[in-house]
Each structure stands twice: as C-alpha cells, then as structure tokens.
Amino acid sequence: MEEGITVNSQMETSLPGIYAAGDVAQVPSALEAKSAVHALWPTAVKSGRIAGTNLAGEKAVYSGSLNMNVTQMFDLTVASMGNFMETDGVETWSDDDTPADQYFRILLKGGVPVGAVLAGSSELAATLGLLQPLIRAKIHVGSHPGKLKSVTAQYLAEHHPAFHRQG
Ligand SMILES: Cc1cc2nc3c(=O)[nH]c(=O)nc-3n(C[C@H](O)[C@H](O)[C@H](O)COP(=O)(O)OP(=O)(O)OC[C@H]3O[C@@H](n4cnc5c(N)ncnc54)[C@H](O)[C@@H]3O)c2cc1C
C-alpha cells in the first residue's frame, strides 16, 4: 500500500501538471528502488525545490531522499542514517576515529555504505554529514582502512573542485 502522494523523480503526480512535495509526497529514495515518505525537513526543502523548478518550466530531477534521525538525550546524541538494521548481506564497520566511550557503526553492502547508527557526542553525529555523499554516490570503501574521515577527504578531493589541491 502506498503511504503518500506518489510522484516521479520530477515530483509530478499521476495527474500531468500536478506536483507534490514534502511530507505528503512519496518521493524517490536514494537507497531503495521503492519510493518512500521521509517526513524530514531536508527532503521537504529539496523535493519542494524540484517541484517548483519543474512547475516553472525548467527540468529538474530529484536525486532521492535519504532518511536521517538525530535525537538529543541529555548529553547523548543518538542518530541514524539510511539503512541501519543488520539484515542479511549487510556487514558492519567501526570507524577507527571513534572515541572508545562512543558507539558508531557504518553498515555496508558489497563494500558500499548504506547507513550508519551512532550514540555519542554531537560532533560524532556530525560525521553523518561526511558519510552522506558516500552513501548517495554509492562509493565503494570496502578496501579502505576503517577511517571514515580520510576516505571522505579523499572522495571530496577527487570529486569536488572546491577541495582540489592547489599547485
Ligand atoms: C515536532 C516536530 C519536530 C520535527 N523535527 C524535525 C527535525 O529535527 N529534523 C527534520 O528534518 N524534520 C523534522 N520535522 C519534520 C519537518 O518539520 C517536516 O518534514 C517539514 O516541516 C515538512 O514540510 P512540508 O512543507 O511538507 O509540511 P508542513 O511544514 O507541515 O507544511 C504544510 C503547511 O500546509 C498547511 N496546510 C495544511 N492543509 C492546508 C489546506 N487545506 N489549505 C492550506 N494550507 C494547508 C499547514 O498549515 C502547513 O503550514 C519535525 C516535525 C515535527 C512536527
């Protein structure tokens, strides 16, 4: 059964010229073939922008929503992103940069990160921002040592002109 107003990658509903975005829309997922309702602010902002752009006559395609939850409980931040359940075919990877009193597991499928779950400091939760582009771009990290920050830095240096080394 569908959970929201189904849209294609341009946020157009089954009625031509009628668009939906945000919490009411069942949008393409960054990870799954099936579309999903992710009642999240970033998904609402991005899908709304795509809908508006297409409504205005330009063509824009949504790269897909990635679910993410961050909760603060006293001094502890608990967060998850993407697929964080240890299901069949999923391997877990602990980041060597994580302090001993905090928990951080990255889940991979075939060497490609598909999600993460953590409990620790808010700085640790910010690490999910580093992981997100690797999940979205389906970067194979299986052969890398368990250091998320160095893998991410390498990815940014290779793929984002702003991070290219000078000289
Ligand atoms: C308590 C709470 C905490 C949240 N925390 C987070 C968070 O930490 N991180 C995060 O990413 N997301 C969070 N969210 C989710 C985030 O707020 C929503 O995903 C986002 O606001 C969705 O935007 P939207 O424009 O699709 O819908 P909404 O923000 O719900 O906007 C819909 C608007 O339509 C109006 N409306 C409804 N019916 C009609 C009508 N018939 N005619 C005219 N107007 C109408 C409503 O009044 C409303 O203003 C939280 C949500 C809640 C409720």
PDB file of N, CA and C and ligand atoms in Angstrom, residues 21-24 38-42 44 70, ligand 1:
ATOM      1  N   ALA A  21       5.136  17.624  -3.054  1.00  0.00           N
ATOM      2  CA  ALA A  21       6.465  17.586  -2.432  1.00  0.00           C
ATOM      3  C   ALA A  21       6.300  17.672  -0.924  1.00  0.00           C
ATOM      4  N   GLY A  22       7.358  17.368  -0.211  1.00  0.00           N
ATOM      5  CA  GLY A  22       7.322  17.470   1.244  1.00  0.00           C
ATOM      6  C   GLY A  22       6.679  16.259   1.899  1.00  0.00           C
ATOM      7  N   ASP A  23       6.175  16.474   3.106  1.00  0.00           N
ATOM      8  CA  ASP A  23       5.670  15.361   3.920  1.00  0.00           C
ATOM      9  C   ASP A  23       4.543  14.561   3.259  1.00  0.00           C
ATOM     10  N   VAL A  24       3.765  15.201   2.410  1.00  0.00           N
ATOM     11  CA  VAL A  24       2.631  14.479   1.813  1.00  0.00           C
ATOM     12  C   VAL A  24       3.062  13.572   0.662  1.00  0.00           C
ATOM     13  N   HIS A  38       9.563  10.219   3.663  1.00  0.00           N
ATOM     14  CA  HIS A  38      10.502  10.574   4.733  1.00  0.00           C
ATOM     15  C   HIS A  38      10.086  11.948   5.224  1.00  0.00           C
ATOM     16  N   ALA A  39       9.374  12.003   6.335  1.00  0.00           N
ATOM     17  CA  ALA A  39       8.883  13.295   6.834  1.00  0.00           C
ATOM     18  C   ALA A  39      10.027  14.065   7.466  1.00  0.00           C
ATOM     19  N   LEU A  40      10.896  14.604   6.616  1.00  0.00           N
ATOM     20  CA  LEU A  40      12.094  15.303   7.068  1.00  0.00           C
ATOM     21  C   LEU A  40      12.196  16.656   6.390  1.00  0.00           C
ATOM     22  N   TRP A  41      12.773  17.602   7.127  1.00  0.00           N
ATOM     23  CA  TRP A  41      12.943  18.944   6.602  1.00  0.00           C
ATOM     24  C   TRP A  41      13.792  18.969   5.318  1.00  0.00           C
ATOM     25  N   PRO A  42      14.988  18.348   5.287  1.00  0.00           N
ATOM     26  CA  PRO A  42      15.784  18.413   4.054  1.00  0.00           C
ATOM     27  C   PRO A  42      15.056  17.811   2.848  1.00  0.00           C
ATOM     28  N   ALA A  44      11.790  17.774   2.434  1.00  0.00           N
ATOM     29  CA  ALA A  44      10.747  18.733   2.048  1.00  0.00           C
ATOM     30  C   ALA A  44      11.348  19.888   1.246  1.00  0.00           C
ATOM     31  N   VAL A  70      18.115  12.371  14.194  1.00  0.00           N
ATOM     32  CA  VAL A  70      19.063  12.768  15.245  1.00  0.00           C
ATOM     33  C   VAL A  70      18.250  13.150  16.474  1.00  0.00           C
TER      34      VAL A  70
HETATM   35  C1  LIG B   1       7.625  18.267  16.362  1.00  0.00           C
HETATM   36  C2  LIG B   1       8.353  18.078  15.058  1.00  0.00           C
HETATM   37  C3  LIG B   1       9.736  18.010  15.052  1.00  0.00           C
HETATM   38  C4  LIG B   1      10.421  17.816  13.849  1.00  0.00           C
HETATM   39  N1  LIG B   1      11.787  17.750  13.866  1.00  0.00           N
HETATM   40  C5  LIG B   1      12.450  17.575  12.715  1.00  0.00           C
HETATM   41  C6  LIG B   1      13.866  17.508  12.705  1.00  0.00           C
HETATM   42  O1  LIG B   1      14.518  17.609  13.745  1.00  0.00           O
HETATM   43  N2  LIG B   1      14.505  17.318  11.519  1.00  0.00           N
HETATM   44  C7  LIG B   1      13.814  17.220  10.358  1.00  0.00           C
HETATM   45  O2  LIG B   1      14.443  17.054   9.315  1.00  0.00           O
HETATM   46  N3  LIG B   1      12.465  17.270  10.339  1.00  0.00           N
HETATM   47  C8  LIG B   1      11.760  17.439  11.478  1.00  0.00           C
HETATM   48  N4  LIG B   1      10.393  17.505  11.459  1.00  0.00           N
HETATM   49  C9  LIG B   1       9.710  17.326  10.174  1.00  0.00           C
HETATM   50  C10 LIG B   1       9.658  18.621   9.369  1.00  0.00           C
HETATM   51  O3  LIG B   1       9.153  19.655  10.161  1.00  0.00           O
HETATM   52  C11 LIG B   1       8.731  18.369   8.165  1.00  0.00           C
HETATM   53  O4  LIG B   1       9.287  17.304   7.389  1.00  0.00           O
HETATM   54  C12 LIG B   1       8.586  19.595   7.279  1.00  0.00           C
HETATM   55  O5  LIG B   1       8.086  20.686   8.006  1.00  0.00           O
HETATM   56  C13 LIG B   1       7.641  19.257   6.128  1.00  0.00           C
HETATM   57  O6  LIG B   1       7.387  20.413   5.383  1.00  0.00           O
HETATM   58  P1  LIG B   1       6.091  20.478   4.499  1.00  0.00           P
HETATM   59  O7  LIG B   1       6.120  21.833   3.852  1.00  0.00           O
HETATM   60  O8  LIG B   1       5.989  19.282   3.623  1.00  0.00           O
HETATM   61  O9  LIG B   1       4.857  20.362   5.502  1.00  0.00           O
HETATM   62  P2  LIG B   1       4.447  21.345   6.669  1.00  0.00           P
HETATM   63  O10 LIG B   1       5.625  22.018   7.270  1.00  0.00           O
HETATM   64  O11 LIG B   1       3.553  20.534   7.545  1.00  0.00           O
HETATM   65  O12 LIG B   1       3.611  22.468   5.910  1.00  0.00           O
HETATM   66  C14 LIG B   1       2.310  22.215   5.419  1.00  0.00           C
HETATM   67  C15 LIG B   1       1.532  23.511   5.518  1.00  0.00           C
HETATM   68  O13 LIG B   1       0.281  23.343   4.831  1.00  0.00           O
HETATM   69  C16 LIG B   1      -0.709  23.946   5.602  1.00  0.00           C
HETATM   70  N5  LIG B   1      -1.990  23.340   5.218  1.00  0.00           N
HETATM   71  C17 LIG B   1      -2.490  22.133   5.558  1.00  0.00           C
HETATM   72  N6  LIG B   1      -3.698  21.953   4.988  1.00  0.00           N
HETATM   73  C18 LIG B   1      -3.959  23.043   4.281  1.00  0.00           C
HETATM   74  C19 LIG B   1      -5.054  23.445   3.472  1.00  0.00           C
HETATM   75  N7  LIG B   1      -6.111  22.673   3.273  1.00  0.00           N
HETATM   76  N8  LIG B   1      -5.013  24.660   2.878  1.00  0.00           N
HETATM   77  C20 LIG B   1      -3.916  25.461   3.038  1.00  0.00           C
HETATM   78  N9  LIG B   1      -2.857  25.127   3.796  1.00  0.00           N
HETATM   79  C21 LIG B   1      -2.886  23.944   4.400  1.00  0.00           C
HETATM   80  C22 LIG B   1      -0.300  23.668   7.035  1.00  0.00           C
HETATM   81  O14 LIG B   1      -0.922  24.586   7.911  1.00  0.00           O
HETATM   82  C23 LIG B   1       1.194  23.869   6.949  1.00  0.00           C
HETATM   83  O15 LIG B   1       1.575  25.218   7.160  1.00  0.00           O
HETATM   84  C24 LIG B   1       9.685  17.697  12.644  1.00  0.00           C
HETATM   85  C25 LIG B   1       8.283  17.773  12.659  1.00  0.00           C
HETATM   86  C26 LIG B   1       7.627  17.960  13.838  1.00  0.00           C
HETATM   87  C27 LIG B   1       6.121  18.040  13.839  1.00  0.00           C
END
